[in-house]
Amino acid sequence: MKKTIFLILTAAVVLLAACKPTQDPLSHLTDGVTVITQTPDYISGTTAVLSAEVTADDDGLLLELGVCWSQTGKPTIDDNNAKTYKCTQPYTYFANDLQPNTEYHVRGFAKYGTEYVYGDEKTFRTLESGAPATSPVTTLEATEITATSFCAAATLKPFGVNRFYVGICYSTRPDFTYDDREGGDIGYYDSNNDVYPVCCHGLTPNTQYYYRAFVAYNNGTDDYGFFYGDVLSFTTPEMPFVLNITTDYCDFSYGGNYLYAVGYGNCNQIELVDQVGFCYSTENAYPQYESDLHTTAATPTGEWFNFSSHIYDVSANKKYYVRSYARYKTDSIKYGNVVSVDTY
């Protein structure tokens, strides 16, 4: 009877030993460390962003963190690979030498002590050559739109490249790139808002514009590669008409028996100004062009202008009220301030 019991126990021990899983050297379940392969992103015909992260019981044993990839399954460090020794989390690598329309396999890996540990395998396919890639850069809505300028901004997610610049470019055509843009500028990172703000100038009033964010990155050659955000649009408003005019001074010339008036002004659409001069009266403290006397000076030709007039045949011992005027858009009048002068 005792012999029978011994045989049964022995068989149970053998059975348990046979069911115990063997240690897979490529497993991500190695004791003390777990590697996570993140889904590849921003895939184009020749590029993809590959990422991995790791958790470890003892960070001091974590010596390397990286990704490896190949066109066959279960890639290892003997295949294409990229890694960091700083083990910053997560590790992101920009693979830029891939073949178009090709299936790739990628795994994250870590060197934990003397062992290499691998994450789950992810599979992706590159796009056809020239097909647009998903992008890490996002175009934000334009603000502060004027007749000649606008502001916009871009946001950027990590994509495994350290040498890059971000900005906004624009055109009057919707299908444009950085190379055939009509304008734009580079943004500088605003850490408070996590954006790259840009303000662009030199636009034409009452015109539809298309704009998009871009990130230009160094791809290891003399050329730069580009990612783009969505194309958005707006229409610039009409240019607001601005006209300012001032009566500078007015003096009386006793010997010549005339008044000499001087004024200045500015206008952002000077071609709409037809006439400038001075209105004057001895009775109306606010002389008008239509109801009182007036003189005409030379028509201004520049945005900022000065003008003057001689007012003859004035009477002695009178107080004259004088103010500048400008006629614009044919039938509108803008007045300057009033100055007074006494004759004798």
PDB file of N, CA, C and O in Angstrom, residues 254-304:
ATOM      1  N   TYR A 254       1.533 141.208 -41.538  1.00  0.00           N
ATOM      2  CA  TYR A 254       1.032 142.587 -41.620  1.00  0.00           C
ATOM      3  C   TYR A 254       1.469 143.252 -42.916  1.00  0.00           C
ATOM      4  O   TYR A 254       0.681 143.913 -43.607  1.00  0.00           O
ATOM      5  N   GLY A 255       2.718 143.043 -43.305  1.00  0.00           N
ATOM      6  CA  GLY A 255       3.212 143.689 -44.522  1.00  0.00           C
ATOM      7  C   GLY A 255       2.524 143.171 -45.764  1.00  0.00           C
ATOM      8  O   GLY A 255       2.269 143.929 -46.705  1.00  0.00           O
ATOM      9  N   GLY A 256       2.209 141.885 -45.795  1.00  0.00           N
ATOM     10  CA  GLY A 256       1.573 141.322 -46.973  1.00  0.00           C
ATOM     11  C   GLY A 256       0.069 141.269 -46.865  1.00  0.00           C
ATOM     12  O   GLY A 256      -0.618 140.938 -47.831  1.00  0.00           O
ATOM     13  N   ASN A 257      -0.423 141.573 -45.674  1.00  0.00           N
ATOM     14  CA  ASN A 257      -1.860 141.563 -45.429  1.00  0.00           C
ATOM     15  C   ASN A 257      -2.479 140.203 -45.804  1.00  0.00           C
ATOM     16  O   ASN A 257      -3.459 140.126 -46.547  1.00  0.00           O
ATOM     17  N   TYR A 258      -1.894 139.131 -45.266  1.00  0.00           N
ATOM     18  CA  TYR A 258      -2.431 137.800 -45.520  1.00  0.00           C
ATOM     19  C   TYR A 258      -2.158 136.902 -44.308  1.00  0.00           C
ATOM     20  O   TYR A 258      -1.315 137.196 -43.454  1.00  0.00           O
ATOM     21  N   LEU A 259      -2.920 135.805 -44.273  1.00  0.00           N
ATOM     22  CA  LEU A 259      -2.690 134.761 -43.282  1.00  0.00           C
ATOM     23  C   LEU A 259      -1.921 133.621 -43.948  1.00  0.00           C
ATOM     24  O   LEU A 259      -2.152 133.300 -45.124  1.00  0.00           O
ATOM     25  N   TYR A 260      -1.030 133.021 -43.169  1.00  0.00           N
ATOM     26  CA  TYR A 260      -0.279 131.872 -43.674  1.00  0.00           C
ATOM     27  C   TYR A 260      -0.577 130.680 -42.767  1.00  0.00           C
ATOM     28  O   TYR A 260      -0.236 130.693 -41.573  1.00  0.00           O
ATOM     29  N   ALA A 261      -1.283 129.679 -43.326  1.00  0.00           N
ATOM     30  CA  ALA A 261      -1.715 128.516 -42.551  1.00  0.00           C
ATOM     31  C   ALA A 261      -0.932 127.278 -42.974  1.00  0.00           C
ATOM     32  O   ALA A 261      -0.637 127.083 -44.161  1.00  0.00           O
ATOM     33  N   VAL A 262      -0.619 126.436 -41.969  1.00  0.00           N
ATOM     34  CA  VAL A 262       0.143 125.207 -42.215  1.00  0.00           C
ATOM     35  C   VAL A 262      -0.591 124.034 -41.543  1.00  0.00           C
ATOM     36  O   VAL A 262      -1.062 124.165 -40.408  1.00  0.00           O
ATOM     37  N   GLY A 263      -0.661 122.924 -42.240  1.00  0.00           N
ATOM     38  CA  GLY A 263      -1.279 121.717 -41.692  1.00  0.00           C
ATOM     39  C   GLY A 263      -0.515 120.469 -42.099  1.00  0.00           C
ATOM     40  O   GLY A 263       0.393 120.513 -42.940  1.00  0.00           O
ATOM     41  N   TYR A 264      -0.866 119.355 -41.509  1.00  0.00           N
ATOM     42  CA  TYR A 264      -0.253 118.069 -41.878  1.00  0.00           C
ATOM     43  C   TYR A 264      -1.270 116.959 -41.629  1.00  0.00           C
ATOM     44  O   TYR A 264      -2.280 117.146 -40.939  1.00  0.00           O
ATOM     45  N   GLY A 265      -1.004 115.797 -42.189  1.00  0.00           N
ATOM     46  CA  GLY A 265      -1.928 114.676 -42.021  1.00  0.00           C
ATOM     47  C   GLY A 265      -1.324 113.369 -42.496  1.00  0.00           C
ATOM     48  O   GLY A 265      -0.173 113.310 -42.944  1.00  0.00           O
ATOM     49  N   ASN A 266      -2.100 112.324 -42.387  1.00  0.00           N
ATOM     50  CA  ASN A 266      -1.707 111.024 -42.915  1.00  0.00           C
ATOM     51  C   ASN A 266      -2.949 110.262 -43.344  1.00  0.00           C
ATOM     52  O   ASN A 266      -4.044 110.457 -42.796  1.00  0.00           O
ATOM     53  N   CYS A 267      -2.777 109.392 -44.341  1.00  0.00           N
ATOM     54  CA  CYS A 267      -3.890 108.597 -44.865  1.00  0.00           C
ATOM     55  C   CYS A 267      -3.326 107.302 -45.432  1.00  0.00           C
ATOM     56  O   CYS A 267      -2.331 107.321 -46.168  1.00  0.00           O
ATOM     57  N   ASN A 268      -3.959 106.176 -45.093  1.00  0.00           N
ATOM     58  CA  ASN A 268      -3.446 104.896 -45.573  1.00  0.00           C
ATOM     59  C   ASN A 268      -3.914 104.560 -46.985  1.00  0.00           C
ATOM     60  O   ASN A 268      -3.450 103.585 -47.573  1.00  0.00           O
ATOM     61  N   GLN A 269      -4.845 105.358 -47.528  1.00  0.00           N
ATOM     62  CA  GLN A 269      -5.275 105.198 -48.919  1.00  0.00           C
ATOM     63  C   GLN A 269      -5.336 106.582 -49.558  1.00  0.00           C
ATOM     64  O   GLN A 269      -6.404 107.103 -49.869  1.00  0.00           O
ATOM     65  N   ILE A 270      -4.157 107.130 -49.745  1.00  0.00           N
ATOM     66  CA  ILE A 270      -4.061 108.528 -50.163  1.00  0.00           C
ATOM     67  C   ILE A 270      -4.704 108.772 -51.518  1.00  0.00           C
ATOM     68  O   ILE A 270      -5.115 109.900 -51.828  1.00  0.00           O
ATOM     69  N   GLU A 271      -4.831 107.743 -52.346  1.00  0.00           N
ATOM     70  CA  GLU A 271      -5.448 107.917 -53.658  1.00  0.00           C
ATOM     71  C   GLU A 271      -6.920 108.300 -53.557  1.00  0.00           C
ATOM     72  O   GLU A 271      -7.521 108.778 -54.539  1.00  0.00           O
ATOM     73  N   LEU A 272      -7.532 108.120 -52.383  1.00  0.00           N
ATOM     74  CA  LEU A 272      -8.936 108.485 -52.192  1.00  0.00           C
ATOM     75  C   LEU A 272      -9.113 109.935 -51.718  1.00  0.00           C
ATOM     76  O   LEU A 272     -10.234 110.407 -51.600  1.00  0.00           O
ATOM     77  N   VAL A 273      -8.007 110.635 -51.442  1.00  0.00           N
ATOM     78  CA  VAL A 273      -8.073 112.040 -50.997  1.00  0.00           C
ATOM     79  C   VAL A 273      -8.017 112.940 -52.221  1.00  0.00           C
ATOM     80  O   VAL A 273      -7.065 112.916 -52.997  1.00  0.00           O
ATOM     81  N   ASP A 274      -9.048 113.758 -52.404  1.00  0.00           N
ATOM     82  CA  ASP A 274      -9.147 114.607 -53.590  1.00  0.00           C
ATOM     83  C   ASP A 274      -8.550 115.989 -53.383  1.00  0.00           C
ATOM     84  O   ASP A 274      -8.032 116.595 -54.322  1.00  0.00           O
ATOM     85  N   GLN A 275      -8.631 116.492 -52.133  1.00  0.00           N
ATOM     86  CA  GLN A 275      -8.280 117.903 -51.951  1.00  0.00           C
ATOM     87  C   GLN A 275      -8.033 118.181 -50.477  1.00  0.00           C
ATOM     88  O   GLN A 275      -8.697 117.608 -49.605  1.00  0.00           O
ATOM     89  N   VAL A 276      -7.053 119.044 -50.191  1.00  0.00           N
ATOM     90  CA  VAL A 276      -6.820 119.509 -48.826  1.00  0.00           C
ATOM     91  C   VAL A 276      -6.685 121.027 -48.856  1.00  0.00           C
ATOM     92  O   VAL A 276      -6.385 121.626 -49.892  1.00  0.00           O
ATOM     93  N   GLY A 277      -6.922 121.666 -47.726  1.00  0.00           N
ATOM     94  CA  GLY A 277      -6.819 123.128 -47.645  1.00  0.00           C
ATOM     95  C   GLY A 277      -7.276 123.612 -46.287  1.00  0.00           C
ATOM     96  O   GLY A 277      -7.231 122.864 -45.298  1.00  0.00           O
ATOM     97  N   PHE A 278      -7.773 124.874 -46.250  1.00  0.00           N
ATOM     98  CA  PHE A 278      -8.188 125.486 -44.990  1.00  0.00           C
ATOM     99  C   PHE A 278      -9.505 126.216 -45.180  1.00  0.00           C
ATOM    100  O   PHE A 278      -9.738 126.890 -46.196  1.00  0.00           O
ATOM    101  N   CYS A 279     -10.390 126.055 -44.197  1.00  0.00           N
ATOM    102  CA  CYS A 279     -11.616 126.846 -44.118  1.00  0.00           C
ATOM    103  C   CYS A 279     -11.364 127.975 -43.116  1.00  0.00           C
ATOM    104  O   CYS A 279     -10.656 127.796 -42.138  1.00  0.00           O
ATOM    105  N   TYR A 280     -12.002 129.173 -43.346  1.00  0.00           N
ATOM    106  CA  TYR A 280     -11.774 130.273 -42.404  1.00  0.00           C
ATOM    107  C   TYR A 280     -13.007 131.167 -42.345  1.00  0.00           C
ATOM    108  O   TYR A 280     -13.796 131.249 -43.299  1.00  0.00           O
ATOM    109  N   SER A 281     -13.143 131.828 -41.202  1.00  0.00           N
ATOM    110  CA  SER A 281     -14.298 132.702 -40.982  1.00  0.00           C
ATOM    111  C   SER A 281     -13.974 133.654 -39.838  1.00  0.00           C
ATOM    112  O   SER A 281     -13.157 133.339 -38.968  1.00  0.00           O
ATOM    113  N   THR A 282     -14.651 134.823 -39.850  1.00  0.00           N
ATOM    114  CA  THR A 282     -14.529 135.752 -38.722  1.00  0.00           C
ATOM    115  C   THR A 282     -15.718 135.632 -37.775  1.00  0.00           C
ATOM    116  O   THR A 282     -15.717 136.213 -36.689  1.00  0.00           O
ATOM    117  N   GLU A 283     -16.724 134.871 -38.162  1.00  0.00           N
ATOM    118  CA  GLU A 283     -17.944 134.758 -37.369  1.00  0.00           C
ATOM    119  C   GLU A 283     -18.177 133.336 -36.843  1.00  0.00           C
ATOM    120  O   GLU A 283     -18.661 133.151 -35.728  1.00  0.00           O
ATOM    121  N   ASN A 284     -17.869 132.352 -37.652  1.00  0.00           N
ATOM    122  CA  ASN A 284     -18.116 130.959 -37.273  1.00  0.00           C
ATOM    123  C   ASN A 284     -16.853 130.390 -36.635  1.00  0.00           C
ATOM    124  O   ASN A 284     -15.801 130.289 -37.269  1.00  0.00           O
ATOM    125  N   ALA A 285     -16.967 130.021 -35.362  1.00  0.00           N
ATOM    126  CA  ALA A 285     -15.789 129.483 -34.661  1.00  0.00           C
ATOM    127  C   ALA A 285     -15.412 128.095 -35.158  1.00  0.00           C
ATOM    128  O   ALA A 285     -14.321 127.593 -34.832  1.00  0.00           O
ATOM    129  N   TYR A 286     -16.265 127.459 -35.948  1.00  0.00           N
ATOM    130  CA  TYR A 286     -15.971 126.159 -36.544  1.00  0.00           C
ATOM    131  C   TYR A 286     -16.286 126.252 -38.034  1.00  0.00           C
ATOM    132  O   TYR A 286     -17.312 125.770 -38.500  1.00  0.00           O
ATOM    133  N   PRO A 287     -15.403 126.913 -38.788  1.00  0.00           N
ATOM    134  CA  PRO A 287     -15.686 127.159 -40.205  1.00  0.00           C
ATOM    135  C   PRO A 287     -15.892 125.860 -40.986  1.00  0.00           C
ATOM    136  O   PRO A 287     -15.245 124.848 -40.718  1.00  0.00           O
ATOM    137  N   GLN A 288     -16.835 125.915 -41.954  1.00  0.00           N
ATOM    138  CA  GLN A 288     -17.205 124.765 -42.768  1.00  0.00           C
ATOM    139  C   GLN A 288     -16.808 125.001 -44.226  1.00  0.00           C
ATOM    140  O   GLN A 288     -16.772 126.141 -44.715  1.00  0.00           O
ATOM    141  N   TYR A 289     -16.559 123.907 -44.907  1.00  0.00           N
ATOM    142  CA  TYR A 289     -16.155 123.981 -46.307  1.00  0.00           C
ATOM    143  C   TYR A 289     -17.267 124.581 -47.162  1.00  0.00           C
ATOM    144  O   TYR A 289     -17.028 125.428 -48.021  1.00  0.00           O
ATOM    145  N   GLU A 290     -18.514 124.148 -46.942  1.00  0.00           N
ATOM    146  CA  GLU A 290     -19.614 124.559 -47.801  1.00  0.00           C
ATOM    147  C   GLU A 290     -20.119 125.969 -47.478  1.00  0.00           C
ATOM    148  O   GLU A 290     -20.483 126.729 -48.378  1.00  0.00           O
ATOM    149  N   SER A 291     -20.133 126.343 -46.215  1.00  0.00           N
ATOM    150  CA  SER A 291     -20.796 127.595 -45.832  1.00  0.00           C
ATOM    151  C   SER A 291     -19.844 128.761 -45.613  1.00  0.00           C
ATOM    152  O   SER A 291     -20.280 129.912 -45.567  1.00  0.00           O
ATOM    153  N   ASP A 292     -18.547 128.483 -45.431  1.00  0.00           N
ATOM    154  CA  ASP A 292     -17.586 129.554 -45.193  1.00  0.00           C
ATOM    155  C   ASP A 292     -16.545 129.575 -46.310  1.00  0.00           C
ATOM    156  O   ASP A 292     -16.607 128.788 -47.256  1.00  0.00           O
ATOM    157  N   LEU A 293     -15.595 130.483 -46.172  1.00  0.00           N
ATOM    158  CA  LEU A 293     -14.543 130.593 -47.175  1.00  0.00           C
ATOM    159  C   LEU A 293     -13.527 129.467 -47.009  1.00  0.00           C
ATOM    160  O   LEU A 293     -13.335 128.932 -45.912  1.00  0.00           O
ATOM    161  N   HIS A 294     -12.852 129.147 -48.093  1.00  0.00           N
ATOM    162  CA  HIS A 294     -11.826 128.114 -48.003  1.00  0.00           C
ATOM    163  C   HIS A 294     -10.767 128.326 -49.079  1.00  0.00           C
ATOM    164  O   HIS A 294     -11.002 128.989 -50.083  1.00  0.00           O
ATOM    165  N   THR A 295      -9.597 127.767 -48.832  1.00  0.00           N
ATOM    166  CA  THR A 295      -8.513 127.762 -49.811  1.00  0.00           C
ATOM    167  C   THR A 295      -8.173 126.305 -50.144  1.00  0.00           C
ATOM    168  O   THR A 295      -8.564 125.380 -49.428  1.00  0.00           O
ATOM    169  N   THR A 296      -7.442 126.157 -51.228  1.00  0.00           N
ATOM    170  CA  THR A 296      -7.040 124.810 -51.661  1.00  0.00           C
ATOM    171  C   THR A 296      -5.529 124.724 -51.724  1.00  0.00           C
ATOM    172  O   THR A 296      -4.875 125.619 -52.281  1.00  0.00           O
ATOM    173  N   ALA A 297      -4.969 123.666 -51.141  1.00  0.00           N
ATOM    174  CA  ALA A 297      -3.527 123.423 -51.211  1.00  0.00           C
ATOM    175  C   ALA A 297      -3.253 122.312 -52.225  1.00  0.00           C
ATOM    176  O   ALA A 297      -4.178 121.729 -52.800  1.00  0.00           O
ATOM    177  N   ALA A 298      -1.997 121.998 -52.426  1.00  0.00           N
ATOM    178  CA  ALA A 298      -1.630 120.939 -53.363  1.00  0.00           C
ATOM    179  C   ALA A 298      -2.159 119.591 -52.867  1.00  0.00           C
ATOM    180  O   ALA A 298      -2.129 119.292 -51.669  1.00  0.00           O
ATOM    181  N   THR A 299      -2.656 118.774 -53.791  1.00  0.00           N
ATOM    182  CA  THR A 299      -3.177 117.455 -53.424  1.00  0.00           C
ATOM    183  C   THR A 299      -2.032 116.564 -52.941  1.00  0.00           C
ATOM    184  O   THR A 299      -1.010 116.441 -53.618  1.00  0.00           O
ATOM    185  N   PRO A 300      -2.158 115.959 -51.772  1.00  0.00           N
ATOM    186  CA  PRO A 300      -1.063 115.125 -51.248  1.00  0.00           C
ATOM    187  C   PRO A 300      -0.876 113.858 -52.082  1.00  0.00           C
ATOM    188  O   PRO A 300      -1.816 113.344 -52.684  1.00  0.00           O
ATOM    189  N   THR A 301       0.352 113.368 -52.098  1.00  0.00           N
ATOM    190  CA  THR A 301       0.675 112.167 -52.873  1.00  0.00           C
ATOM    191  C   THR A 301       1.250 111.041 -52.020  1.00  0.00           C
ATOM    192  O   THR A 301       1.386 109.919 -52.501  1.00  0.00           O
ATOM    193  N   GLY A 302       1.593 111.307 -50.771  1.00  0.00           N
ATOM    194  CA  GLY A 302       2.173 110.283 -49.916  1.00  0.00           C
ATOM    195  C   GLY A 302       1.302 110.002 -48.708  1.00  0.00           C
ATOM    196  O   GLY A 302       0.375 110.774 -48.385  1.00  0.00           O
ATOM    197  N   GLU A 303       1.589 108.917 -48.020  1.00  0.00           N
ATOM    198  CA  GLU A 303       0.792 108.546 -46.853  1.00  0.00           C
ATOM    199  C   GLU A 303       0.873 109.616 -45.766  1.00  0.00           C
ATOM    200  O   GLU A 303      -0.106 109.916 -45.109  1.00  0.00           O
ATOM    201  N   TRP A 304       2.068 110.189 -45.559  1.00  0.00           N
ATOM    202  CA  TRP A 304       2.256 111.285 -44.609  1.00  0.00           C
ATOM    203  C   TRP A 304       2.525 112.555 -45.415  1.00  0.00           C
ATOM    204  O   TRP A 304       3.361 112.549 -46.314  1.00  0.00           O
TER     205      TRP A 304
END
